[in-house]
Amino acid sequence: MSYPSFVPHWIADAEVPSMGGATFDKRCPIDDRVVAQVARGGAAEVAHALSSADGAAEAWAQTPAPRRGAILGRAAQLLREREQEFGEIIQAETGKPWKNAVAEVGSSADLATFMEGEGSRFYGKTMPSPIPNRTVQTVRSPIGICAAIMPFNSPLAGVAWKVFPALLCGNAVVVKSHELTPHTAVAFGRLLKDAGLPVGLYSAVQGSGPDAGAPLVQDNRVGVVSFTGSSATGKLIQKMVSERSVLAKVCLELGGKNPFVVCDDADLELAADLAVASAFIDAGQRCASGSRLIVFDSVYDVFRQALLDRVARMRVGSGPDDECGPVISRASLDRLVAQVAGAVSRGATLLAGGSAIAALAPGYYMAPTVLEGAKPSDEVSQHELFGPVTCLYRCRDFDDAVRLANGTSYGLTGAIHTSSHHRAQAFVARYRGGLVSVNGATFGAGPHMPFGGVKNSGNGFREPGTESLDVYTELKTVVINHNPERL
Ligand code: NAD
């Protein structure tokens, strides 16, 4: 497996250790082995990365967008060539089954290809003015330096989703790697270097949120902070930025508690297959995972049985044919088991799972877990768990389903299973979220489409898609007057 025994920072196109040599352990979720020592960064490494970004940003901003895009095109090609290497890194860091690890490499390459094309479009608009001899238009300006704060669940897609659009838009980027998936961002730096990205435009700093993330977010030179992670940390980041002496744009991509509605006219076999995929792919560690299955009363028992049959057949492990890998850490596993036990102690019934899989210990594997009977107001129904746990809820009818679907503080994704075009359209209109899937899983729009949430799931921005240009550029309105008498 291509995993180094030491994971450094990546600054100014070079691997660098921490000043003072401090490190922390990286453990593999598959077997709990310490696979690497990771450089423990802080304010000094952040300052180094920011000054290297500062020195490179101006020339890059003046490079024509199609030329910036061409470098992303080369990065796409290199990603495809290095699928095996990146797949192995992702698997060592997260323990994902192989097909899920390499799927991330493919979708990241697809995104780079899409963003390359955006360099040639780079949309602004021209509009008529009511004033004679005046032209009004918008152009996109780079922001300068982007801070990108990473989650752990899809390490390569997480970096690609932010860094490709940010670079295409003419910015320098400093990534704060997730402490549990540190090497992906370093391998990504080497890939960008090989693709021809000028030195200094991309850095990755290792370390904890408070040590390495906070000084990055608090630095006035950072013009856009793009954060993906939990709603609690997202709110903290927004607060930190608002306390700076110079404000910055803050893009928050946060958690979800995503409803999966099964109506009485649904294809129940298809719905059961996709409920399992929604809940358990990546061990439920997806912002878009289907953690609330809301089922019409009249088909509840049949759907429940179909679901439990599939859950019983799920292959848990990290091999080529497995479907559900481990969770990211021992701490996550212990927390999830305790949260499920807590829900049971408050009246929920455990239908499947609920515990660590002893045969796969010391790997952090949790049996796919299904609960029923939890109150919609219970914390297990209200808070994102970020693990292989889903809950079944009964609903009376369509209105009741919509009420339950909207009944949390989150609003990321939602799915409805129905053969009624009318119900599907009404759900699209009435579910308050950033993505609705009809007869599908709770995710799956693709890297060329905008993604993001409402309420505690986000603050209005969308990444990636063309809409990510709105995160990483400022629109400048240009007013041009001319005088036909001076020809
Ligand atoms: P987290 O909030 O614990 O950590 C995210 C990042 O923030 C980490 O890199 C962490 O080091 C950093 N951080 C923590 N404290 C900080 C501080 N004080 N200052 C600066 N940075 C700080 O989230 P996580 O558990 O790593 O990731 C899982 C979460 O991410 C889930 O809630 C999931 O739903 C969400 N997520 C959302 C999306 C989306 O697109 N909406 C995608 C993937 C994951």
Coordinates of C-alpha atoms and ligand atoms in Angstrom, one line a residue:
M1 CA 0.0 0.0 0.0
S2 CA 1.4 3.4 -0.9
Y3 CA 1.3 5.0 2.5
P4 CA 4.4 6.7 3.9
S5 CA 5.6 6.2 7.4
F6 CA 5.9 10.0 7.8
V7 CA 3.3 12.5 6.5
P8 CA 4.8 16.0 6.2
H9 CA 3.3 19.3 5.4
W10 CA 3.3 20.4 1.7
I11 CA 4.5 24.0 1.4
A12 CA 6.0 25.8 -1.6
D13 CA 6.1 22.5 -3.6
A14 CA 8.1 20.6 -1.0
E15 CA 7.5 18.2 1.8
V16 CA 8.4 19.9 5.1
P17 CA 8.4 18.6 8.7
S18 CA 7.1 20.7 11.6
M19 CA 9.4 23.2 13.2
G20 CA 10.6 21.4 16.3
G21 CA 9.7 18.0 14.8
A22 CA 6.4 17.4 16.7
T23 CA 4.2 14.6 15.3
F24 CA 1.0 12.6 16.0
D25 CA -0.1 9.1 15.1
K26 CA -2.2 8.1 12.1
R27 CA -4.0 4.8 12.6
C28 CA -5.6 2.7 9.9
P29 CA -9.3 2.1 10.5
I30 CA -9.0 -1.4 9.0
D31 CA -6.8 -2.8 11.8
D32 CA -6.0 0.0 14.3
R33 CA -2.4 -0.1 13.3
V34 CA -0.3 3.1 13.5
V35 CA 0.6 3.5 9.9
A36 CA 2.4 6.9 10.0
Q37 CA 3.7 9.7 12.1
V38 CA 2.2 13.0 11.0
A39 CA 3.8 16.4 11.2
R40 CA 1.9 18.4 13.9
G41 CA 1.5 21.9 12.5
G42 CA 0.5 25.2 14.0
A43 CA 0.8 28.9 13.5
A44 CA 4.4 28.8 12.2
E45 CA 3.6 26.3 9.4
V46 CA 0.4 28.3 8.6
A47 CA 2.5 31.5 8.3
H48 CA 5.0 29.7 6.0
A49 CA 2.2 28.5 3.7
L50 CA 0.4 31.9 3.7
S51 CA 3.5 33.8 2.7
S52 CA 4.2 31.3 0.0
A53 CA 0.6 31.7 -1.3
D54 CA 0.9 35.5 -1.0
G55 CA 4.0 35.5 -3.2
A56 CA 2.3 33.4 -5.9
A57 CA -1.3 34.7 -6.0
E58 CA -0.8 37.9 -8.0
A59 CA 0.8 36.3 -11.1
W60 CA -1.7 33.5 -11.1
A61 CA -4.7 35.9 -10.9
Q62 CA -3.4 37.5 -14.1
T63 CA -3.0 34.2 -15.9
P64 CA -5.9 33.8 -18.3
A65 CA -8.6 31.5 -16.9
P66 CA -8.5 29.1 -19.9
R67 CA -4.7 28.6 -19.2
R68 CA -5.4 28.0 -15.5
G69 CA -8.0 25.5 -16.7
A70 CA -5.5 23.7 -18.9
I71 CA -3.4 22.8 -15.8
L72 CA -6.5 21.3 -14.3
G73 CA -7.0 19.3 -17.5
R74 CA -3.5 17.8 -16.9
A75 CA -4.3 17.2 -13.3
A76 CA -7.4 15.2 -14.4
Q77 CA -5.2 13.1 -16.7
L78 CA -2.7 12.4 -13.9
L79 CA -5.4 11.5 -11.5
R80 CA -6.7 8.9 -13.9
E81 CA -3.2 7.5 -14.4
R82 CA -2.6 7.4 -10.6
E83 CA -5.9 5.8 -9.7
Q84 CA -4.2 2.9 -8.0
E85 CA -1.9 5.1 -5.9
F86 CA -4.8 7.4 -4.8
G87 CA -7.1 4.5 -4.2
E88 CA -4.5 2.9 -1.9
I89 CA -4.0 6.2 0.0
I90 CA -7.8 6.6 0.5
Q91 CA -8.2 3.1 1.6
A92 CA -5.3 3.3 4.1
E93 CA -6.7 6.5 5.5
T94 CA -10.4 5.6 5.7
G95 CA -10.7 1.8 5.3
K96 CA -13.3 2.2 2.5
P97 CA -14.0 -0.8 0.3
W98 CA -11.8 -0.6 -2.8
K99 CA -14.6 0.2 -5.3
N100 CA -15.6 3.2 -3.2
A101 CA -12.0 4.4 -2.8
V102 CA -11.4 4.4 -6.6
A103 CA -14.8 5.9 -7.3
E104 CA -13.6 9.0 -5.5
V105 CA -10.6 9.2 -7.8
G106 CA -12.8 9.0 -10.9
S107 CA -15.2 11.6 -9.7
S108 CA -12.3 13.9 -8.7
A109 CA -10.9 13.6 -12.2
D110 CA -14.3 14.3 -13.7
L111 CA -14.5 17.4 -11.7
A112 CA -11.1 18.6 -12.9
T113 CA -12.2 18.0 -16.5
F114 CA -15.4 20.0 -15.9
M115 CA -13.6 22.9 -14.2
E116 CA -11.1 23.0 -17.1
G117 CA -14.0 23.9 -19.3
E118 CA -15.2 26.5 -16.9
G119 CA -12.0 28.3 -17.5
S120 CA -13.1 29.0 -21.1
R121 CA -16.6 30.1 -20.0
F122 CA -15.9 31.9 -16.7
Y123 CA -19.3 33.5 -17.1
G124 CA -20.0 37.2 -16.5
K125 CA -23.0 39.1 -17.9
T126 CA -23.6 42.1 -20.0
M127 CA -26.9 44.0 -19.7
P128 CA -28.3 47.1 -21.4
S129 CA -28.3 50.4 -19.5
P130 CA -31.1 52.9 -19.7
I131 CA -28.4 55.6 -20.0
P132 CA -27.3 56.2 -23.6
N133 CA -23.7 55.4 -24.5
R134 CA -23.2 53.2 -21.4
T135 CA -22.4 49.5 -21.2
V136 CA -22.8 47.6 -17.9
Q137 CA -21.3 44.2 -17.3
T138 CA -19.9 41.9 -14.6
V139 CA -16.5 40.3 -14.6
R140 CA -15.2 37.7 -12.2
S141 CA -12.1 38.6 -10.0
P142 CA -10.0 36.2 -8.1
I143 CA -10.2 36.7 -4.3
G144 CA -6.6 36.1 -3.5
I145 CA -5.9 33.4 -0.8
C146 CA -8.4 30.7 0.0
A147 CA -8.3 28.7 3.2
A148 CA -9.9 25.2 2.7
I149 CA -10.7 23.3 5.8
M150 CA -11.3 19.6 5.2
P151 CA -13.5 16.8 6.6
F152 CA -12.3 13.2 6.7
N153 CA -15.0 11.2 5.0
S154 CA -14.0 11.5 1.3
P155 CA -10.4 12.8 1.5
L156 CA -9.6 13.1 -2.1
A157 CA -13.1 14.4 -3.2
G158 CA -13.0 16.8 -0.3
V159 CA -9.7 18.4 -1.4
A160 CA -10.7 18.3 -5.1
W161 CA -14.1 19.8 -4.6
K162 CA -12.5 23.0 -3.2
V163 CA -9.1 23.2 -4.7
F164 CA -9.9 22.7 -8.4
P165 CA -12.6 25.5 -8.5
A166 CA -10.5 27.8 -6.2
L167 CA -7.4 27.5 -8.5
L168 CA -9.5 27.8 -11.7
C169 CA -10.8 31.1 -10.3
G170 CA -7.3 32.4 -9.9
N171 CA -6.7 32.0 -6.2
A172 CA -3.9 30.4 -4.1
V173 CA -5.1 27.8 -1.7
V174 CA -3.9 26.7 1.7
V175 CA -5.5 23.5 2.8
K176 CA -5.9 22.4 6.4
S177 CA -5.8 18.6 6.1
H178 CA -8.1 16.6 8.2
E179 CA -6.0 15.1 11.0
L180 CA -7.5 11.6 10.4
T181 CA -6.8 11.7 6.6
P182 CA -3.5 13.7 6.3
H183 CA -1.6 12.2 3.4
T184 CA -4.2 12.7 0.6
A185 CA -3.6 16.5 0.5
V186 CA 0.2 15.9 0.2
A187 CA -0.2 13.5 -2.6
F188 CA -2.5 16.0 -4.2
G189 CA 0.2 18.7 -3.9
R190 CA 2.7 16.5 -5.8
L191 CA 0.0 15.8 -8.5
L192 CA -0.6 19.6 -9.0
K193 CA 3.2 20.2 -9.2
D194 CA 3.5 17.5 -11.8
A195 CA 0.5 19.0 -13.7
G196 CA 2.5 22.3 -14.0
L197 CA 0.9 24.4 -11.2
P198 CA 3.3 27.2 -10.3
V199 CA 5.0 27.0 -7.0
G200 CA 3.3 28.4 -3.9
L201 CA -0.3 28.2 -5.2
Y202 CA -1.2 25.1 -3.2
S203 CA -0.1 24.1 0.3
A204 CA -1.4 21.6 2.8
V205 CA -0.8 22.1 6.5
Q206 CA -1.3 19.2 9.0
G207 CA -2.6 19.5 12.5
S208 CA -5.6 19.8 14.7
G209 CA -8.4 22.3 14.2
P210 CA -7.5 24.7 17.0
D211 CA -3.7 24.4 16.3
A212 CA -3.6 24.7 12.5
G213 CA -7.1 25.5 11.4
A214 CA -7.7 28.5 13.7
P215 CA -4.6 30.6 12.8
L216 CA -5.4 30.0 9.1
V217 CA -9.0 31.2 9.4
Q218 CA -8.1 34.1 11.6
D219 CA -5.5 35.5 9.2
N220 CA -6.6 38.7 7.4
R221 CA -4.8 37.7 4.3
V222 CA -7.3 34.9 3.7
G223 CA -10.1 36.3 1.5
V224 CA -12.3 33.2 1.4
V225 CA -12.7 30.4 3.9
S226 CA -14.2 27.3 2.5
F227 CA -15.2 24.8 5.2
T228 CA -16.7 21.4 5.0
G229 CA -17.4 19.7 8.3
S230 CA -19.9 19.6 11.2
S231 CA -22.4 22.3 11.8
A232 CA -20.9 23.1 15.2
T233 CA -17.4 23.7 13.8
G234 CA -18.9 25.6 10.9
K235 CA -20.6 28.0 13.2
L236 CA -17.4 28.5 15.1
I237 CA -15.5 29.3 11.9
Q238 CA -18.1 31.8 10.9
K239 CA -17.7 33.5 14.3
M240 CA -13.9 33.5 14.1
V241 CA -14.0 35.2 10.7
S242 CA -16.6 37.8 11.9
E243 CA -14.2 38.7 14.8
R244 CA -11.3 39.5 12.4
S245 CA -10.4 43.1 11.7
V246 CA -11.0 42.4 8.0
L247 CA -13.9 40.2 7.0
A248 CA -13.8 37.3 4.5
K249 CA -16.3 35.3 2.5
V250 CA -17.2 32.1 4.4
C251 CA -18.6 29.1 2.6
L252 CA -20.0 26.4 4.9
E253 CA -20.9 22.9 3.7
L254 CA -22.2 21.2 6.8
G255 CA -24.0 18.1 8.1
G256 CA -27.3 16.5 7.2
K257 CA -30.1 14.4 8.7
N258 CA -31.5 13.4 5.4
P259 CA -35.0 12.0 4.9
F260 CA -35.8 9.1 2.6
V261 CA -39.5 9.0 2.1
V262 CA -41.2 5.7 0.9
C263 CA -44.8 6.3 -0.3
D264 CA -47.5 3.7 -0.6
D265 CA -47.1 3.7 -4.5
A266 CA -43.3 3.2 -4.4
D267 CA -41.4 0.3 -6.0
L268 CA -40.6 -1.2 -2.5
E269 CA -37.8 -3.5 -3.7
L270 CA -36.0 -0.6 -5.4
A271 CA -36.6 1.7 -2.4
A272 CA -35.2 -0.9 0.0
D273 CA -32.0 -1.3 -2.2
L274 CA -31.5 2.5 -2.3
A275 CA -32.3 3.0 1.4
V276 CA -29.5 0.6 2.2
A277 CA -27.1 2.3 -0.1
S278 CA -28.1 5.8 1.2
A279 CA -27.7 4.7 4.8
F280 CA -24.6 2.5 4.7
I281 CA -22.2 3.4 1.9
D282 CA -19.0 4.8 3.4
A283 CA -20.3 3.4 6.7
G284 CA -22.9 6.2 6.8
Q285 CA -20.1 8.8 7.0
R286 CA -21.6 11.0 4.3
C287 CA -23.2 14.3 4.8
A288 CA -25.9 13.1 2.4
S289 CA -26.5 9.7 4.0
G290 CA -30.1 8.6 4.4
S291 CA -30.4 8.5 8.2
R292 CA -34.2 8.9 8.4
L293 CA -36.5 6.4 6.6
I294 CA -40.0 7.8 6.6
V295 CA -42.5 5.2 5.4
F296 CA -46.2 5.3 4.7
D297 CA -48.1 3.2 7.3
S298 CA -49.8 1.0 4.7
V299 CA -46.5 -0.3 3.3
Y300 CA -44.4 0.0 6.5
D301 CA -44.3 -3.7 7.4
V302 CA -43.5 -4.9 3.9
F303 CA -40.8 -2.2 3.4
R304 CA -39.3 -2.9 6.8
Q305 CA -38.9 -6.6 6.0
A306 CA -37.4 -5.9 2.6
L307 CA -34.9 -3.5 4.3
L308 CA -33.9 -5.9 7.0
D309 CA -33.4 -8.7 4.5
R310 CA -30.9 -6.6 2.6
V311 CA -29.2 -5.4 5.8
A312 CA -28.7 -9.0 6.8
R313 CA -27.0 -9.7 3.5
M314 CA -24.7 -6.7 3.6
R315 CA -21.0 -7.4 3.3
V316 CA -19.1 -5.5 5.9
G317 CA -15.4 -5.1 5.4
S318 CA -12.8 -3.4 3.2
G319 CA -12.3 -6.1 0.5
P320 CA -13.1 -5.8 -3.2
D321 CA -16.7 -7.1 -2.8
D322 CA -17.5 -5.4 0.5
E323 CA -20.1 -2.7 0.8
C324 CA -19.7 -1.1 4.2
G325 CA -16.3 -0.3 5.6
P326 CA -15.2 0.8 9.1
V327 CA -15.8 4.1 10.7
I328 CA -12.9 6.5 10.9
S329 CA -11.7 6.1 14.5
R330 CA -12.1 4.1 17.7
A331 CA -13.6 7.2 19.3
S332 CA -16.3 7.4 16.5
L333 CA -17.1 3.7 17.0
D334 CA -17.5 4.0 20.8
R335 CA -19.6 7.2 20.4
L336 CA -21.9 5.5 17.8
V337 CA -22.5 2.4 19.9
A338 CA -23.3 4.7 22.9
Q339 CA -25.7 6.8 20.9
V340 CA -27.6 3.8 19.7
A341 CA -27.7 2.4 23.3
G342 CA -29.0 5.8 24.4
A343 CA -31.8 5.8 21.9
V344 CA -32.8 2.2 23.0
S345 CA -32.8 3.3 26.6
R346 CA -35.2 6.1 25.6
G347 CA -37.7 3.7 23.9
A348 CA -36.3 2.9 20.4
T349 CA -36.2 -0.7 19.3
L350 CA -33.0 -2.1 17.7
L351 CA -33.9 -4.1 14.6
A352 CA -30.3 -4.7 13.3
G353 CA -26.7 -4.0 14.4
G354 CA -26.1 -1.7 17.3
S355 CA -22.6 -2.9 18.1
A356 CA -19.0 -3.3 16.9
I357 CA -18.3 -6.4 14.9
A358 CA -16.1 -8.5 17.1
A359 CA -14.8 -10.7 14.2
L360 CA -13.4 -7.6 12.5
A361 CA -11.8 -6.1 15.7
P362 CA -9.5 -4.3 16.2
G363 CA -10.8 -2.6 13.0
Y364 CA -13.5 0.0 13.7
Y365 CA -16.3 -1.9 12.0
M366 CA -19.9 -1.3 13.3
A367 CA -22.7 -3.6 12.2
P368 CA -25.2 -1.7 9.9
T369 CA -27.8 -0.5 12.4
V370 CA -31.5 0.0 12.0
L371 CA -33.7 1.5 14.8
E372 CA -37.5 2.0 14.9
G373 CA -39.8 3.7 17.3
A374 CA -37.5 6.6 18.1
K375 CA -39.5 9.8 18.7
P376 CA -39.0 12.4 16.0
S377 CA -38.0 14.8 18.8
D378 CA -35.4 12.3 20.2
E379 CA -31.8 13.3 19.8
V380 CA -31.2 10.2 17.6
S381 CA -33.8 11.7 15.2
Q382 CA -32.5 15.2 15.4
H383 CA -28.7 15.1 15.4
E384 CA -26.4 13.8 12.7
L385 CA -24.7 10.6 13.9
F386 CA -22.3 10.2 11.0
G387 CA -22.1 6.4 11.1
P388 CA -23.9 3.3 9.8
V389 CA -27.1 4.0 11.7
T390 CA -30.6 4.7 10.2
C391 CA -34.0 5.0 11.8
L392 CA -37.5 4.0 10.5
Y393 CA -40.5 6.3 11.1
R394 CA -44.1 5.7 10.2
C395 CA -46.1 8.4 8.5
R396 CA -49.9 8.6 7.9
D397 CA -49.8 10.3 4.4
F398 CA -47.9 12.6 2.2
D399 CA -48.4 15.7 4.4
D400 CA -47.2 13.8 7.4
A401 CA -44.2 12.7 5.4
V402 CA -43.3 16.2 4.4
R403 CA -43.7 17.4 8.0
L404 CA -41.4 14.8 9.3
A405 CA -38.9 15.3 6.5
N406 CA -38.7 19.0 7.4
G407 CA -38.7 18.4 11.1
T408 CA -35.0 18.8 11.9
S409 CA -32.6 21.8 12.0
Y410 CA -30.8 20.4 8.9
G411 CA -31.7 20.7 5.2
L412 CA -29.1 19.0 3.0
T413 CA -30.6 16.3 0.8
G414 CA -33.9 14.3 0.7
A415 CA -35.3 11.4 -1.4
I416 CA -38.8 10.4 -2.2
H417 CA -39.9 7.1 -3.6
T418 CA -43.3 7.2 -5.4
S419 CA -44.8 6.4 -8.8
S420 CA -46.8 9.6 -8.7
H421 CA -45.4 12.6 -10.6
H422 CA -47.7 14.8 -8.5
R423 CA -46.2 13.6 -5.2
A424 CA -42.7 13.9 -6.6
Q425 CA -43.2 17.5 -7.7
A426 CA -44.9 18.4 -4.5
F427 CA -42.0 17.0 -2.5
V428 CA -39.5 18.9 -4.7
A429 CA -41.4 22.1 -3.9
R430 CA -42.0 21.5 -0.2
Y431 CA -38.9 19.8 1.2
R432 CA -36.5 22.4 2.5
G433 CA -33.1 21.2 1.3
G434 CA -30.4 21.7 -1.3
L435 CA -30.9 18.4 -3.2
V436 CA -34.0 16.3 -3.8
S437 CA -33.8 12.8 -5.4
V438 CA -36.8 11.2 -6.9
N439 CA -36.7 7.4 -6.9
G440 CA -33.0 7.5 -6.1
A441 CA -30.6 7.5 -3.2
T442 CA -30.1 10.6 -1.0
F443 CA -27.0 11.5 -3.1
G444 CA -25.7 11.2 -6.6
A445 CA -26.1 14.4 -8.7
G446 CA -22.5 14.3 -9.9
P447 CA -19.5 16.6 -9.7
H448 CA -20.8 19.0 -12.4
M449 CA -23.9 19.9 -10.3
P450 CA -24.1 22.3 -7.4
F451 CA -24.4 20.8 -3.9
G452 CA -25.1 22.4 -0.6
G453 CA -27.8 22.8 2.1
V454 CA -30.1 25.2 3.9
K455 CA -30.6 25.8 7.7
N456 CA -27.8 24.1 9.7
S457 CA -26.6 22.3 6.6
G458 CA -25.0 25.4 4.9
N459 CA -25.0 29.1 4.4
G460 CA -26.2 29.4 0.9
F461 CA -23.2 28.6 -1.2
R462 CA -23.0 25.6 -3.6
E463 CA -20.0 23.6 -4.6
P464 CA -18.9 22.3 -7.1
G465 CA -20.6 22.9 -10.5
T466 CA -20.6 26.3 -12.2
E467 CA -22.0 27.7 -9.0
S468 CA -18.6 27.2 -7.3
L469 CA -17.4 30.1 -9.3
D470 CA -19.5 32.2 -7.0
V471 CA -17.6 30.9 -4.0
Y472 CA -14.1 31.6 -5.3
T473 CA -14.5 34.8 -7.3
E474 CA -15.9 38.2 -6.5
L475 CA -18.2 39.7 -9.1
K476 CA -17.1 43.1 -10.2
T477 CA -19.6 45.4 -11.9
V478 CA -18.1 47.4 -14.7
V479 CA -19.7 50.6 -16.1
I480 CA -18.2 51.8 -19.3
N481 CA -19.3 55.2 -20.8
H482 CA -18.3 56.3 -24.3
N483 CA -18.9 59.4 -26.3
P484 CA -19.9 58.9 -30.0
E485 CA -18.9 62.6 -30.6
R486 CA -15.3 61.8 -30.0
L487 CA -14.8 59.1 -32.7
Ligands
NAD1 P1 -15.4 18.5 12.0 O1 -16.3 19.7 12.1 O2 -15.1 17.8 13.3 O3 -14.0 18.9 11.4 C1 -13.9 19.5 10.1 C2 -12.5 20.2 10.0 O4 -12.6 21.4 10.9 C3 -11.3 19.4 10.4 O5 -10.3 19.6 9.5 C4 -11.0 20.0 11.8 O6 -9.6 19.9 12.1 C5 -11.4 21.5 11.6 N1 -11.5 22.2 12.8 C6 -12.0 21.8 14.0 N2 -12.0 22.8 14.9 C7 -11.5 23.9 14.2 C8 -11.2 25.2 14.6 N3 -11.4 25.6 15.9 N4 -10.7 26.1 13.7 C9 -10.5 25.7 12.5 N5 -10.7 24.4 12.0 C10 -11.2 23.5 12.9 O7 -16.1 17.6 11.0 P2 -15.6 16.1 10.6 O8 -16.1 15.2 11.7 O9 -14.2 16.0 10.3 O10 -16.4 15.8 9.3 C11 -17.7 15.3 9.3 C12 -18.7 16.4 9.1 O11 -18.6 17.0 7.8 C13 -20.1 15.8 9.1 O12 -20.9 16.7 9.9 C14 -20.5 15.9 7.7 O13 -21.9 15.9 7.5 C15 -19.8 17.1 7.2 N6 -19.7 17.0 5.7 C16 -20.4 17.9 4.9 C17 -20.3 17.9 3.5 C18 -21.1 18.8 2.7 O14 -20.8 19.0 1.5 N7 -22.2 19.4 3.2 C19 -19.4 16.9 2.9 C20 -18.7 16.1 3.7 C21 -18.8 16.1 5.1

